[in-house]
PDB file of C-alpha atoms in Angstrom:
ATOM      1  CA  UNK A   1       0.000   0.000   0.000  1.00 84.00           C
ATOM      2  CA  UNK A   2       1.459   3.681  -0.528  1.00 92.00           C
ATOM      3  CA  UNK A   3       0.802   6.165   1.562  1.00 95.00           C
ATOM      4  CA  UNK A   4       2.466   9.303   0.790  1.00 97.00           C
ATOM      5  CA  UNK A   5       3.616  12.077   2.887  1.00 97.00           C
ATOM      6  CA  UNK A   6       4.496  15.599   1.473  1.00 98.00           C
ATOM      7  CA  UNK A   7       7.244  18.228   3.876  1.00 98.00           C
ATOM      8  CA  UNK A   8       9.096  20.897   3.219  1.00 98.00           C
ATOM      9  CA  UNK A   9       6.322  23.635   2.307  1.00 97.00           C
ATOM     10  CA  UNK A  10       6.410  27.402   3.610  1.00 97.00           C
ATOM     11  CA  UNK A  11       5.880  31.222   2.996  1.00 98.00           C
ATOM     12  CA  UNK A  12       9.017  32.611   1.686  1.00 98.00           C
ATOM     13  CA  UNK A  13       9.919  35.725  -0.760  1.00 98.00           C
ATOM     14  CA  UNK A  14      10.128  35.482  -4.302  1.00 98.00           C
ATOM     15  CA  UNK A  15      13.426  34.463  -6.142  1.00 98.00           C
ATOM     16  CA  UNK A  16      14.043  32.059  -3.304  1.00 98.00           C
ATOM     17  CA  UNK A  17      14.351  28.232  -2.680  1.00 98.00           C
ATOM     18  CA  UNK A  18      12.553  25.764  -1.383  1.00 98.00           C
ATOM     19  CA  UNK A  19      12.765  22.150  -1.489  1.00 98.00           C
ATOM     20  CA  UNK A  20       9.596  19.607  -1.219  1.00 98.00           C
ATOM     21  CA  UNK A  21      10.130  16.243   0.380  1.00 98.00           C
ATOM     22  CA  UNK A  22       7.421  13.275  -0.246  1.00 98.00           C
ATOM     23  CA  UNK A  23       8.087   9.940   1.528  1.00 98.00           C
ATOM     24  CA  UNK A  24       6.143   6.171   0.689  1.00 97.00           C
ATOM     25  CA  UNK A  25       5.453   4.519   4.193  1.00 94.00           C
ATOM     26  CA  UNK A  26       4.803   0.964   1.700  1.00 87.00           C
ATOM     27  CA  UNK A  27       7.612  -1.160   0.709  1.00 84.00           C
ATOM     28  CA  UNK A  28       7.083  -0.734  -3.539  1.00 90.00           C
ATOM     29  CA  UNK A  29       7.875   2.789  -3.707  1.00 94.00           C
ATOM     30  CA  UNK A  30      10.439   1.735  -6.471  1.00 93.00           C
ATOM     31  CA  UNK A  31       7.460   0.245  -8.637  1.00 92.00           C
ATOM     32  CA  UNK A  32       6.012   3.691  -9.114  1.00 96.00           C
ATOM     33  CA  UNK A  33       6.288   6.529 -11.242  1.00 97.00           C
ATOM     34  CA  UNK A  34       6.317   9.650  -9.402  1.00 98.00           C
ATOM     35  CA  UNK A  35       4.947  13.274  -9.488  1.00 98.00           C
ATOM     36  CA  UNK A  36       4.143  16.570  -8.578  1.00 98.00           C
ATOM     37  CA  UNK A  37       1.147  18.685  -8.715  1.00 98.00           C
ATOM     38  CA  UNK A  38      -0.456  22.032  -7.297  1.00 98.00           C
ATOM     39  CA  UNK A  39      -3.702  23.751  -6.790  1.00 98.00           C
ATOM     40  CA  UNK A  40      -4.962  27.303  -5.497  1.00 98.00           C
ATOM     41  CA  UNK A  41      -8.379  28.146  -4.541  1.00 96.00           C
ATOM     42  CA  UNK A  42     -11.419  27.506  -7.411  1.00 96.00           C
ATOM     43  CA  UNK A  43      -8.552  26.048  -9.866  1.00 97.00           C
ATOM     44  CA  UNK A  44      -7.758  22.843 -11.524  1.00 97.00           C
ATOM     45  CA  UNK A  45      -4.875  20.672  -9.843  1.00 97.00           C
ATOM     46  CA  UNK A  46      -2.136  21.164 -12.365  1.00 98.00           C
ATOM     47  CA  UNK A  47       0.719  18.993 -13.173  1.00 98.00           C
ATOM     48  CA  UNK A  48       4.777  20.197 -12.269  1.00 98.00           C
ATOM     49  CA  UNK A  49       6.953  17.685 -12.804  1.00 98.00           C
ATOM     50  CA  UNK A  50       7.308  13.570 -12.731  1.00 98.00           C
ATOM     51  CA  UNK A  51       9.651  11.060 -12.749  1.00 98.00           C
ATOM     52  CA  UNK A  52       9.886   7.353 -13.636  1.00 96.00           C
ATOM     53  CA  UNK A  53      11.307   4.411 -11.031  1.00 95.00           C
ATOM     54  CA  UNK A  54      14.607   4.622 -11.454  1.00 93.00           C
ATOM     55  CA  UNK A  55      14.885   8.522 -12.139  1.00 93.00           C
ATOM     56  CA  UNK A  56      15.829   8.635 -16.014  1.00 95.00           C
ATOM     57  CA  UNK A  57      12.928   9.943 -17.279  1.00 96.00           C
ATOM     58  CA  UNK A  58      11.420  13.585 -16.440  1.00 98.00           C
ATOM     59  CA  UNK A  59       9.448  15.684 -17.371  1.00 98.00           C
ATOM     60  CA  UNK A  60       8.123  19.201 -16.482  1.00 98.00           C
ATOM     61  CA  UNK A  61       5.311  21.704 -17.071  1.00 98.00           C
ATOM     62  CA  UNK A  62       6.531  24.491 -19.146  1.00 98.00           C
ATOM     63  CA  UNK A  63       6.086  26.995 -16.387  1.00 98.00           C
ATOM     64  CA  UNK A  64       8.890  25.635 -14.043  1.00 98.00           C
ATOM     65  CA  UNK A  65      11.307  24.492 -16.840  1.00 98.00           C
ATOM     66  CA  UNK A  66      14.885  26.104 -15.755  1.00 98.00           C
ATOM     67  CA  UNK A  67      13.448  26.515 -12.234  1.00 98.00           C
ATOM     68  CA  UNK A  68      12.441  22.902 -10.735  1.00 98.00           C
ATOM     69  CA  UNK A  69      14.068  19.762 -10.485  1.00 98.00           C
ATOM     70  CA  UNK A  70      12.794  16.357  -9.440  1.00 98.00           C
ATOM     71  CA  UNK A  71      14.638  13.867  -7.972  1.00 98.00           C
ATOM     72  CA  UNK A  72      13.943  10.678  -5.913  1.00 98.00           C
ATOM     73  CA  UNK A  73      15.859   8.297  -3.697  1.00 97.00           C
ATOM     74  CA  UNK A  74      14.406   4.909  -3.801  1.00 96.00           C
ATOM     75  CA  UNK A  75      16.631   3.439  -1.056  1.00 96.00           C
ATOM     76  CA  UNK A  76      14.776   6.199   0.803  1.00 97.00           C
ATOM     77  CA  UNK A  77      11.153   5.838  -0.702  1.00 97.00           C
ATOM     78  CA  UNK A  78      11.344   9.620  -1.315  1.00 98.00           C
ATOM     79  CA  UNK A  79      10.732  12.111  -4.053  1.00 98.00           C
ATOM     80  CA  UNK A  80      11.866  15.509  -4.060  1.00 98.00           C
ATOM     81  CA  UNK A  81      11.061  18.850  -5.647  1.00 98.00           C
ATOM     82  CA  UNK A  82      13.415  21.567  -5.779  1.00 98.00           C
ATOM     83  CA  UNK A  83      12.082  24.913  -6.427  1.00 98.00           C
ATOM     84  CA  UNK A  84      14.563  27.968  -7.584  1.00 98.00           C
ATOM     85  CA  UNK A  85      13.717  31.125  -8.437  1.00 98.00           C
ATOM     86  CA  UNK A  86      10.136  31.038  -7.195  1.00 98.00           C
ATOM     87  CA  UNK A  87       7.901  33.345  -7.928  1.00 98.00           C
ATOM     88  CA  UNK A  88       4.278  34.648  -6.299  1.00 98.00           C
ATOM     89  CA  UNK A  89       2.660  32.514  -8.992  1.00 97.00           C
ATOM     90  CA  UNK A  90       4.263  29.219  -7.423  1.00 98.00           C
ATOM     91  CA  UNK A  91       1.872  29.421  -4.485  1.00 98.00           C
ATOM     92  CA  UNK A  92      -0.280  26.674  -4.070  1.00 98.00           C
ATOM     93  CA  UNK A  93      -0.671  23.583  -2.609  1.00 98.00           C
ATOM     94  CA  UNK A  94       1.738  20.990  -3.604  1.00 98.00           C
ATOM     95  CA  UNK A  95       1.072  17.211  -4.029  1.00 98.00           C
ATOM     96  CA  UNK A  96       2.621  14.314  -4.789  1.00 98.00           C
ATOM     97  CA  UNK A  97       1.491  11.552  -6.444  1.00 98.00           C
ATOM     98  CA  UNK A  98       2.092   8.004  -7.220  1.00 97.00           C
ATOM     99  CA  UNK A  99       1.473   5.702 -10.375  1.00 96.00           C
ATOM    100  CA  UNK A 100       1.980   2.005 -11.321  1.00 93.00           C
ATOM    101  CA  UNK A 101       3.472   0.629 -13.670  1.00 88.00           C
ATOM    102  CA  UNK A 102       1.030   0.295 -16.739  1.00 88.00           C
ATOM    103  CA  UNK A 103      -1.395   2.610 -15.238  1.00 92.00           C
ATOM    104  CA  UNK A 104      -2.437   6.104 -17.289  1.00 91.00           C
ATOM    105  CA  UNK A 105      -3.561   7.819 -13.687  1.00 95.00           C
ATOM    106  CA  UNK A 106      -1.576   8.718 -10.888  1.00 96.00           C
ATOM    107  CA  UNK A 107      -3.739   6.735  -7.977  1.00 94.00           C
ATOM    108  CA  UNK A 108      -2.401   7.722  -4.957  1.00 96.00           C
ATOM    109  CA  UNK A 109      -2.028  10.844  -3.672  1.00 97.00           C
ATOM    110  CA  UNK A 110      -0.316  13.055  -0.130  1.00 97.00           C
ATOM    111  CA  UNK A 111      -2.273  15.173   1.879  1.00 97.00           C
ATOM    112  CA  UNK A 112      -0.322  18.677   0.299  1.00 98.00           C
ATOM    113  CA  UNK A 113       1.853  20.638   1.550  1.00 98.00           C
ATOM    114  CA  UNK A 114       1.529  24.297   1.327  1.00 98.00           C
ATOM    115  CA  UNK A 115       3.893  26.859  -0.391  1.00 98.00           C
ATOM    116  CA  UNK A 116       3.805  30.539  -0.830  1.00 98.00           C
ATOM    117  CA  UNK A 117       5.544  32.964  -2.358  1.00 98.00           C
ATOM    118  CA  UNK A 118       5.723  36.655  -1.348  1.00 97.00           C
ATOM    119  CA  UNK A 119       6.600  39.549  -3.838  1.00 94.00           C
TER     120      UNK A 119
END
């Protein structure tokens, strides 16, 4: 079962850093594709960035190219988001989600954690 846990959220100013942390309490974190997502108020959740099992595959909305990176550590069951340069359109609430192998959905999804971004 995967049960995902997002960290790492906060209010800072724009042009800084922050860096997401989501970590699989299962044991088959390695079996799943990865990703992020966020949401503000009255809006669609909208995709950032994923990454396959093993980490050599990624891809990114066009909004965060040059500014995010993903990352994961499957000895760790964790997946990371890096955030430069953000900017008072970054704030939302950030998710991560999981997806099996095969499967055209992510199906299971963290709690959120929230980020914003002062100008």
């Amino acid at each position: 079962q995967v049960q995902l846990a997002e960290s790492g959220g906060g209010v800072v100013q724009a042009g800084s850093s922050l860096r997401l942390s989501c970590v699989d309490s299962g044991d088959t974190f390695e079996s799943y594709a990865m990703g992020w997502f966020r949401q503000t108020p009255g809006n669609e959740r909208e995709f950032v960035a994923t990454i396959n099992w093993n980490g050599d595959s990624r891809d990114f909305a066009d909004s965060v190219v040059g500014r995010f990176a993903i990352s994961r550590d499957n000895a760790k069951n964790t997946v990371y988001l890096q955030m430069d340069n953000l900017k008072p359109e970054d704030t939302a609430v950030y998710y991560c989600a999981a997806r099996g192998w095969g499967r055209s959905e992510f199906e299971y999804w963290g709690q959120g954690t929230q980020v914003t971004v002062s100008s």
